[in-house]
CSV table of C-alpha atoms in Angstrom, one decimal:
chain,number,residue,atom,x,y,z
A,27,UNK,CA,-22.1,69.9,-14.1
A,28,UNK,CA,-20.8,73.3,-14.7
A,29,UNK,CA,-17.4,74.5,-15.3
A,30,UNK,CA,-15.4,75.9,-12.3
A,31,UNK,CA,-12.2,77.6,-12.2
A,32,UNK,CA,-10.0,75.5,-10.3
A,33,UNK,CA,-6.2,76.3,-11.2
A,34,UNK,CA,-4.5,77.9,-8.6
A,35,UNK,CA,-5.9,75.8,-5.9
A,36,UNK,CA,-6.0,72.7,-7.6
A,37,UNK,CA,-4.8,70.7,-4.0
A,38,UNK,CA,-8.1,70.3,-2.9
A,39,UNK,CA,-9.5,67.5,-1.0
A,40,UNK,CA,-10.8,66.0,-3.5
A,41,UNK,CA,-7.9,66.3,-6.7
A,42,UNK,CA,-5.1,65.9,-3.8
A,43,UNK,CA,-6.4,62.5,-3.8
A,44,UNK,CA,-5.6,61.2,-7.3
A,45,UNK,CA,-1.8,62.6,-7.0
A,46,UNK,CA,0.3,59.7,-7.8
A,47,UNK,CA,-2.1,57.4,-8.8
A,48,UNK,CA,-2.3,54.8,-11.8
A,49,UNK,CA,-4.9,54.8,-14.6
A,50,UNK,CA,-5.3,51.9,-15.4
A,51,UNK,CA,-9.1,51.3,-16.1
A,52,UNK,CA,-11.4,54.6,-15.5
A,53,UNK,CA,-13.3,53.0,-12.5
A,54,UNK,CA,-10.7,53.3,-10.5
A,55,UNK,CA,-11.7,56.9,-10.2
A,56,UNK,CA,-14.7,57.7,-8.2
A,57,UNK,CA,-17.4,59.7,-9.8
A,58,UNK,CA,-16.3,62.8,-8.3
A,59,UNK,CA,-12.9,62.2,-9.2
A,60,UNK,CA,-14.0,62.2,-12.5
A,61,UNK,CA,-16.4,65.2,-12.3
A,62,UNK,CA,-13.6,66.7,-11.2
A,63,UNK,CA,-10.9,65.7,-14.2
A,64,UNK,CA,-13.6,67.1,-17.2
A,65,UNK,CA,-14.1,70.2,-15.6
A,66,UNK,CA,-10.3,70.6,-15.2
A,67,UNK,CA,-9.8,69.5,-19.0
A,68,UNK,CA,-12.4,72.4,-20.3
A,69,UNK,CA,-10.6,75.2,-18.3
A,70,UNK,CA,-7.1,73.6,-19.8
A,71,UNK,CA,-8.8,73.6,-23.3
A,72,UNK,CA,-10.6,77.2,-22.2
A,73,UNK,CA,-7.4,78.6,-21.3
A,74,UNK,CA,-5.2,76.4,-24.8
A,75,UNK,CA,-8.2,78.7,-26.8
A,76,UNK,CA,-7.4,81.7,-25.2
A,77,UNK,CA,-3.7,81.5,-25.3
A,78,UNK,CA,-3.0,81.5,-21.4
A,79,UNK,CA,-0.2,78.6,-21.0
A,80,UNK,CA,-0.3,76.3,-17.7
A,81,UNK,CA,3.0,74.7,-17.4
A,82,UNK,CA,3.2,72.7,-14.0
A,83,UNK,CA,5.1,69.8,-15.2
A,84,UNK,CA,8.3,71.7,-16.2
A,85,UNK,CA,11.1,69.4,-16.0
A,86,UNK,CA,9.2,66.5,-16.0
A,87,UNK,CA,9.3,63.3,-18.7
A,88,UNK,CA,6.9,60.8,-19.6
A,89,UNK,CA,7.9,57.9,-20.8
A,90,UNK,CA,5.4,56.2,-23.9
A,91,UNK,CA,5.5,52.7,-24.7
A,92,UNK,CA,4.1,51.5,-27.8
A,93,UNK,CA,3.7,47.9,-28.8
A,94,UNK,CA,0.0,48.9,-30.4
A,95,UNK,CA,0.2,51.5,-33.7
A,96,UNK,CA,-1.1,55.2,-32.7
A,97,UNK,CA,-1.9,58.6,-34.4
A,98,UNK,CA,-4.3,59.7,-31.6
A,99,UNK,CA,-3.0,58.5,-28.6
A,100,UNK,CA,0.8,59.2,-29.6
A,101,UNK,CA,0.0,63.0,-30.9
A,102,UNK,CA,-1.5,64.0,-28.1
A,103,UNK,CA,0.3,63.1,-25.4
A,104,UNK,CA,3.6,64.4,-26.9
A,105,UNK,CA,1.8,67.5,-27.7
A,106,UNK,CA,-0.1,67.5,-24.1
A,107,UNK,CA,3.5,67.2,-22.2
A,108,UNK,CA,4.7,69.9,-24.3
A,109,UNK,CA,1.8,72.1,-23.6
A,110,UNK,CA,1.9,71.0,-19.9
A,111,UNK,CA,5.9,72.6,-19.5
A,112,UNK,CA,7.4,68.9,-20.1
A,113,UNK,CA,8.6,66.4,-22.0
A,114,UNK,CA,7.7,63.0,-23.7
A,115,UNK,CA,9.9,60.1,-25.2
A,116,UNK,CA,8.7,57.4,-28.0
A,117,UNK,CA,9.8,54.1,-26.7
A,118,UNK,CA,8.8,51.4,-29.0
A,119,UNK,CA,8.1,47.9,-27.6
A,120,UNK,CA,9.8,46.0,-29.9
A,121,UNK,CA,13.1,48.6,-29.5
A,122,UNK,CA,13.1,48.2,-25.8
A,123,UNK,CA,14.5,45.2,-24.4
A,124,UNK,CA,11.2,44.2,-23.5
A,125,UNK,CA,11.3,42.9,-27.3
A,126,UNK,CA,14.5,40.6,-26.1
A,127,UNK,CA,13.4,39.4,-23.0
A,128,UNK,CA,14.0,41.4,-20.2
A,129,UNK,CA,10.9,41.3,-17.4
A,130,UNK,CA,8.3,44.2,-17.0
A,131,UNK,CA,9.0,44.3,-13.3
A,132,UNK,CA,12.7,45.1,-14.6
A,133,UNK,CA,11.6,47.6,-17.2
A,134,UNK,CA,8.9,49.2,-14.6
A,135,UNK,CA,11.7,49.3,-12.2
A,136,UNK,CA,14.7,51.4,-14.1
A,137,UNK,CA,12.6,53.5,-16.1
A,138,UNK,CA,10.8,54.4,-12.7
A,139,UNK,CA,14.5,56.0,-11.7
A,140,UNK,CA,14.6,57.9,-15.4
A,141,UNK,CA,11.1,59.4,-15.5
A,142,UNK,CA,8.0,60.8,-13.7
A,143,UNK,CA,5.3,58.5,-16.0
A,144,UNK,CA,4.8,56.0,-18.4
A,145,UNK,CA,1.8,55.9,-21.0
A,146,UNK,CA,1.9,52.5,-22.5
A,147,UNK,CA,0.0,51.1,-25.6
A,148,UNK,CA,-0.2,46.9,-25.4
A,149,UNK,CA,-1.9,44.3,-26.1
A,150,UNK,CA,-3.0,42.1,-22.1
A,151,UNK,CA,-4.1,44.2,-19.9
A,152,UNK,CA,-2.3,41.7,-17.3
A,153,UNK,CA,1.1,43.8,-18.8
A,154,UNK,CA,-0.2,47.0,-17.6
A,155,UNK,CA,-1.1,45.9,-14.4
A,156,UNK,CA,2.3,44.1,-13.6
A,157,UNK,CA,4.2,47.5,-15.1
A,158,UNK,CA,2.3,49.5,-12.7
A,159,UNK,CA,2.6,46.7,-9.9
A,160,UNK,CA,6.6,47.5,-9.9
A,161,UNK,CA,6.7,50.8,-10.9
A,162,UNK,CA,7.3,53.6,-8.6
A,163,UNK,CA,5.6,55.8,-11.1
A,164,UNK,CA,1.9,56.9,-12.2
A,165,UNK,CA,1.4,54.3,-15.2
A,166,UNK,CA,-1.8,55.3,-17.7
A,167,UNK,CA,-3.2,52.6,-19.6
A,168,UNK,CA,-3.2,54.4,-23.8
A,169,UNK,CA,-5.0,51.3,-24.6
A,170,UNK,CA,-5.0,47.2,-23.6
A,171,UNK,CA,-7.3,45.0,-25.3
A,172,UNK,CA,-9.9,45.2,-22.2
A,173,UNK,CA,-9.6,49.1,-22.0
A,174,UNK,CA,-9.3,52.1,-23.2
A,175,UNK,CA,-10.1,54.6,-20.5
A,176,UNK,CA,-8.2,58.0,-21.9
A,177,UNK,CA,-10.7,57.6,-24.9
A,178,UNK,CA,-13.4,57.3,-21.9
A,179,UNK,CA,-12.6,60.3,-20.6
A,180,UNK,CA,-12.6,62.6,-23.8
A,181,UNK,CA,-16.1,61.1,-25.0
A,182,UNK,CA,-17.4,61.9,-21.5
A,183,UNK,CA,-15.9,65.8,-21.9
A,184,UNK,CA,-17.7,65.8,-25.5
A,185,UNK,CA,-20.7,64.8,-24.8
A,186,UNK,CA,-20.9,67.1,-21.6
A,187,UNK,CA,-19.8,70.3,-24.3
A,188,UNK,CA,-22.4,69.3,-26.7
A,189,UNK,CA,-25.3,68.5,-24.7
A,190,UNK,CA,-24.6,70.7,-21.4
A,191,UNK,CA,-25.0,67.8,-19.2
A,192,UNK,CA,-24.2,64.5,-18.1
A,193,UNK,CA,-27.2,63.3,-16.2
A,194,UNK,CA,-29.8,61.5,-18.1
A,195,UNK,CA,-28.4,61.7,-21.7
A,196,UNK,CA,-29.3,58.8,-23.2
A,197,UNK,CA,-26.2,56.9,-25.0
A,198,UNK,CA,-26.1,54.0,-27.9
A,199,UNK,CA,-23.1,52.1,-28.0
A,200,UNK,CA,-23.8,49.7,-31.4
A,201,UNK,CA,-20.8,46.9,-32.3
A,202,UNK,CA,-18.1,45.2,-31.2
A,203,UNK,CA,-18.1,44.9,-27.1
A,204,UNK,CA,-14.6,45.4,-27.1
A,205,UNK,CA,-11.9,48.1,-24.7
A,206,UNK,CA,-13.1,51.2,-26.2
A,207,UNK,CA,-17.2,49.6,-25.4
A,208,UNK,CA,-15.9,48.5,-21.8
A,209,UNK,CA,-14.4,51.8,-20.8
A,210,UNK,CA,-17.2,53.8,-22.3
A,211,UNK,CA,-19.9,51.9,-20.6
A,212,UNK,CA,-17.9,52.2,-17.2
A,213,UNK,CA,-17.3,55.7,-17.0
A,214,UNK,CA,-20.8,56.8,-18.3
A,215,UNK,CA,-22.7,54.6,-15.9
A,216,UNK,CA,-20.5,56.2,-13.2
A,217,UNK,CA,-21.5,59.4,-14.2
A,218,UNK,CA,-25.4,58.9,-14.6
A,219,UNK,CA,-25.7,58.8,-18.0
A,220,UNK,CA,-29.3,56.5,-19.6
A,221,UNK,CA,-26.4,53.7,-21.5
A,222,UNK,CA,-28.0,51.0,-24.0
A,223,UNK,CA,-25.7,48.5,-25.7
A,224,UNK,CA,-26.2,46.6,-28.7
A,225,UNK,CA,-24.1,43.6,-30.2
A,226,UNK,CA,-23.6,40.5,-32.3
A,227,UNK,CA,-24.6,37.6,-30.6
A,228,UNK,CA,-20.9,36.0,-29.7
A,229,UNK,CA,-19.5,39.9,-29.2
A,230,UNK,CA,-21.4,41.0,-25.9
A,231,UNK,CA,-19.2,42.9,-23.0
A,232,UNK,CA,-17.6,41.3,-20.7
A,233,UNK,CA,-20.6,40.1,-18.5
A,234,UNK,CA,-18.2,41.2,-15.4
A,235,UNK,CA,-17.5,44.0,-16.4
A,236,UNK,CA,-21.5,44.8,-17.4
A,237,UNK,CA,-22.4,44.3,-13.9
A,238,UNK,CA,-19.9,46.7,-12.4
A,239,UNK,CA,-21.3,49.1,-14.4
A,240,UNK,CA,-24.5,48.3,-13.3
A,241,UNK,CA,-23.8,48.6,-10.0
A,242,UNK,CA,-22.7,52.1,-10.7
A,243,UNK,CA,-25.6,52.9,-12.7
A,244,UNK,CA,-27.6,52.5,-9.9
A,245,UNK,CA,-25.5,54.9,-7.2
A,246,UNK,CA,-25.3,57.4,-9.6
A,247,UNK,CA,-29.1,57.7,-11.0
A,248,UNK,CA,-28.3,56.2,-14.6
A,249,UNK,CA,-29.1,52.9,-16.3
A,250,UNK,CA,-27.6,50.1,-18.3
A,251,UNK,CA,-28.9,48.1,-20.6
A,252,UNK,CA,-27.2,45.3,-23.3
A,253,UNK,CA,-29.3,44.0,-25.9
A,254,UNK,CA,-28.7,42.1,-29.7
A,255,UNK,CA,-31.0,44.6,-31.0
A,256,UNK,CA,-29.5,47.8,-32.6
A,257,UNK,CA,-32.6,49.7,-33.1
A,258,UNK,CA,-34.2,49.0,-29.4
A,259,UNK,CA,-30.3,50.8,-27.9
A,260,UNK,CA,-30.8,53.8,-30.5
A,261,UNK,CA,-34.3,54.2,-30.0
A,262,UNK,CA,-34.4,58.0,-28.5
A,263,UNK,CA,-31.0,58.1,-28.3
A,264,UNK,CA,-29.0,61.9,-27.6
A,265,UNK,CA,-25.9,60.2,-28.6
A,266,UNK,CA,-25.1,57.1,-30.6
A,267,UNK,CA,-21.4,55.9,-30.8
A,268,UNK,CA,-19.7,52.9,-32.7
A,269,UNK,CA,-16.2,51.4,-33.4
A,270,UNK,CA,-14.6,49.8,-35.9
A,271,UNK,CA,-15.7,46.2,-36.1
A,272,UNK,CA,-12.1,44.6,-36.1
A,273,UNK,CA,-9.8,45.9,-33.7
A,274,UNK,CA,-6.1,45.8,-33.6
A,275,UNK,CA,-5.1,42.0,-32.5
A,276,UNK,CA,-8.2,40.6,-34.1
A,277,UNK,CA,-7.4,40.9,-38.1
A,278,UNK,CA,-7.9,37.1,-38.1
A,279,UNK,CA,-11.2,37.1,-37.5
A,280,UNK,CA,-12.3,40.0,-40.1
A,281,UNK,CA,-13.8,37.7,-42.7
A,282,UNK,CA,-16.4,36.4,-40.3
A,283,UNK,CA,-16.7,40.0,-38.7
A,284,UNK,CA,-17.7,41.5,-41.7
A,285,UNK,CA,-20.7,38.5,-42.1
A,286,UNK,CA,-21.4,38.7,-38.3
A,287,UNK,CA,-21.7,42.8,-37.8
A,288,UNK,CA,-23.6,43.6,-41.3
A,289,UNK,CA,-26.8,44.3,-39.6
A,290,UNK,CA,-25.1,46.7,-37.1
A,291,UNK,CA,-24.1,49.2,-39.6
A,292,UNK,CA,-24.6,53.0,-37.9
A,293,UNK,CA,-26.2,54.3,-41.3
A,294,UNK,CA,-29.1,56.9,-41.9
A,295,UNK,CA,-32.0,54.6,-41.4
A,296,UNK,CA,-31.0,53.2,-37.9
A,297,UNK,CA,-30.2,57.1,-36.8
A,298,UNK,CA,-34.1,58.1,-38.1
A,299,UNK,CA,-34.9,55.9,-34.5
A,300,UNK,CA,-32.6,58.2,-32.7
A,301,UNK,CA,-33.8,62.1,-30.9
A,302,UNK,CA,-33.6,64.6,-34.2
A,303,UNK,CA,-31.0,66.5,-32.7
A,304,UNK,CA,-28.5,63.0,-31.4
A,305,UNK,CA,-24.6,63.1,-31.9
A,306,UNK,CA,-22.7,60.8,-33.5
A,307,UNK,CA,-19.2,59.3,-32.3
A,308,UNK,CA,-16.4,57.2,-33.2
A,309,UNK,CA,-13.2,57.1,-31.5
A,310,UNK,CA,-11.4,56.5,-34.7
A,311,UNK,CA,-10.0,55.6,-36.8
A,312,UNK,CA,-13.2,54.9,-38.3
A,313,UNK,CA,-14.1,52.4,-41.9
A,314,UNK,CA,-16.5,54.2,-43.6
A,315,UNK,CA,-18.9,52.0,-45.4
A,316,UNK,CA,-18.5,49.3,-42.4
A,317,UNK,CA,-19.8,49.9,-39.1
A,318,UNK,CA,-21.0,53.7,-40.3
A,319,UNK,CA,-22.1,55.0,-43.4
A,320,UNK,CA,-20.6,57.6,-45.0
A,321,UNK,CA,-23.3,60.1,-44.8
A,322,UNK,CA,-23.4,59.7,-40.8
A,323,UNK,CA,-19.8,60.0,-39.8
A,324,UNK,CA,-19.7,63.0,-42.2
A,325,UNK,CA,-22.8,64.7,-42.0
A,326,UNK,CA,-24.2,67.6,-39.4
A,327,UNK,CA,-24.6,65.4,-36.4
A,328,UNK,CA,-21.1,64.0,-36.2
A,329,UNK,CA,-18.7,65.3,-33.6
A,330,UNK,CA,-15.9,62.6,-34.2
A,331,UNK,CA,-13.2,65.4,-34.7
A,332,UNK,CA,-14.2,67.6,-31.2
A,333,UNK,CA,-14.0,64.1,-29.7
A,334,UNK,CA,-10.8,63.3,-31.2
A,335,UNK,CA,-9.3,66.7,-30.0
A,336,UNK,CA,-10.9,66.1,-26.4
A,337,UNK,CA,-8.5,63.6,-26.2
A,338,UNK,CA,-5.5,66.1,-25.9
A,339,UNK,CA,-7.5,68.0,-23.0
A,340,UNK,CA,-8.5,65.1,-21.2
A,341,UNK,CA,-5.1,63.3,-20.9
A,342,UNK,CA,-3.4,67.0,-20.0
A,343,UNK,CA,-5.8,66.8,-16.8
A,344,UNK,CA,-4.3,63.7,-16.7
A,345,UNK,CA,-1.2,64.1,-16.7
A,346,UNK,CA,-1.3,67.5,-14.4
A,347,UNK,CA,-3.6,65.8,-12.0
A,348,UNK,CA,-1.4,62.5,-11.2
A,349,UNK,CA,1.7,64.4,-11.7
């Protein structure tokens, strides 16, 4: 996979075909589709570098919904919009009158007449899928607690920079198989990549949404494997990635976490089972001294801060693409 220029005749076959469209979960993009969105994101970041501005959605608004906290996901779609010629607006959850009652076919309805998208941040998934069920509007999923596929789609970008490929690298994913696991393993089986996934007994992926990515793994030439065994998924690993071992929605539960992750700690002895020259990532914010050691997530192999930034470059291909 090599970057091509492809502004300026962007309304090809095969981008003309996501215009409009939701984003709801990342498989809902073929692999091409996707192909296609990375190499559009590097030539947006290319051109960001060079100081050439691309401003196609002049005049238009996105509306962002947040009922989930952000630093990420909020910067960089207000600064994406910006960059892209438009405009965002911060719409809390709780400020909307969502937070008194009123139905999300309603809300997907009216704000459909006042704006061209809407990014929200939630909790169920099932509240995505009804906003974009009304909705006249391309809706993109910032995070549910099944998915996360806007993070998917920056780590896929990273890891293409850093290793010059897609095809064959070999991925860890050790913790918690939560939204940011399920998206990740989704979008890197569609896209050939060699995935191995190791957690807690109790805190496996969703074992439907393991064999969809199966399924893809085997079109596309890549592999998937789940295991309880941290060092087997590392073992030759070009990239190892973890998360935080208790996400948003699940503070409850953080006392028997803690007890129930302890041997899946991403620290420098599991890493010595990983290829010399692997990558670390975290989609952040990260707990240092939890699921990573300090000495990973800040020493050379770490790329947690090009992955962070990928995720203003991805959602701008986004945005441009569905807009």
């Amino acid at each position: 996979m090599q970057p091509v220029k492809i502004l300026g005749h962007f309304a090809s076959e095969q981008l003309a075909s996501c215009k409009g469209k939701d984003l709801l979960r990342v498989d809902e993009f073929s692999a091409e589709e996707l192909t296609w969105l990375l190499q559009f994101a590097a030539e947006l970041k290319q051109r960001q570098k060079s100081g050439q501005p691309y401003q196609p959605l002049n005049g238009k608004t996105l509306g962002m919904i947040f009922d989930k906290s952000s630093t990420r996901t909020r910067v960089s779609f207000e600064v994406g919009m910006y960059q892209l010629g438009g405009m965002s607006m911060f719409l809390s959850g709780k400020e909307l009158q969502l937070g008194r009652g009123e139905p999300i076919s309603d809300t997907a309805k009216v704000m459909s007449r006042y704006v061209d998208a809407i990014m929200i941040r939630t909790f169920s998934h099932t509240r995505v899928e009804e906003l974009a069920e009304h909705a006249s509007i391309p809706i993109i999923n910032g995070l549910t607690d099944q998915f996360h596929p806007c993070q998917a789609l920056a780590d896929m970008l990273t890891i293409w920079e850093h290793k010059g490929t897609l095809q064959g690298v070999k991925l860890a994913y050790v913790g918690d198989g939560n939204n940011v696991a399920n998206s990740l393993v989704l979008a890197a089986a569609l896209l050939g990549l060699d995935v191995r996934v190791a957690t807690p007994p109790g805190y496996e992926m969703d074992g439907a949404i393991v064999n969809k990515a199966v399924a893809y793994a085997q079109a596309s030439g890549g592999q998937v494997v789940v295991t309880h065994d941290p060092v087997e998924a590392v073992h030759g690993a070009d990239v190892i990635y973890t998360d935080v071992w208790t996400s948003m929605g699940f503070e409850a539960e953080n006392e028997q976490r803690l007890k129930d992750f302890a041997s899946y700690q991403v620290n420098e002895q599991l890493v010595q089972h990983a290829d010399p020259a692997y990558l670390f990532m975290h989609c952040l914010p990260a707990h240092r001294g939890e699921e990573v050691s300090s000495g990973v997530i800040d020493g050379p192999h770490s790329v947690i801060f090009d992955q962070a930034e990928n995720r203003l470059h991805a959602q701008k291909a986004v945005l441009a693409t569905l807009l």
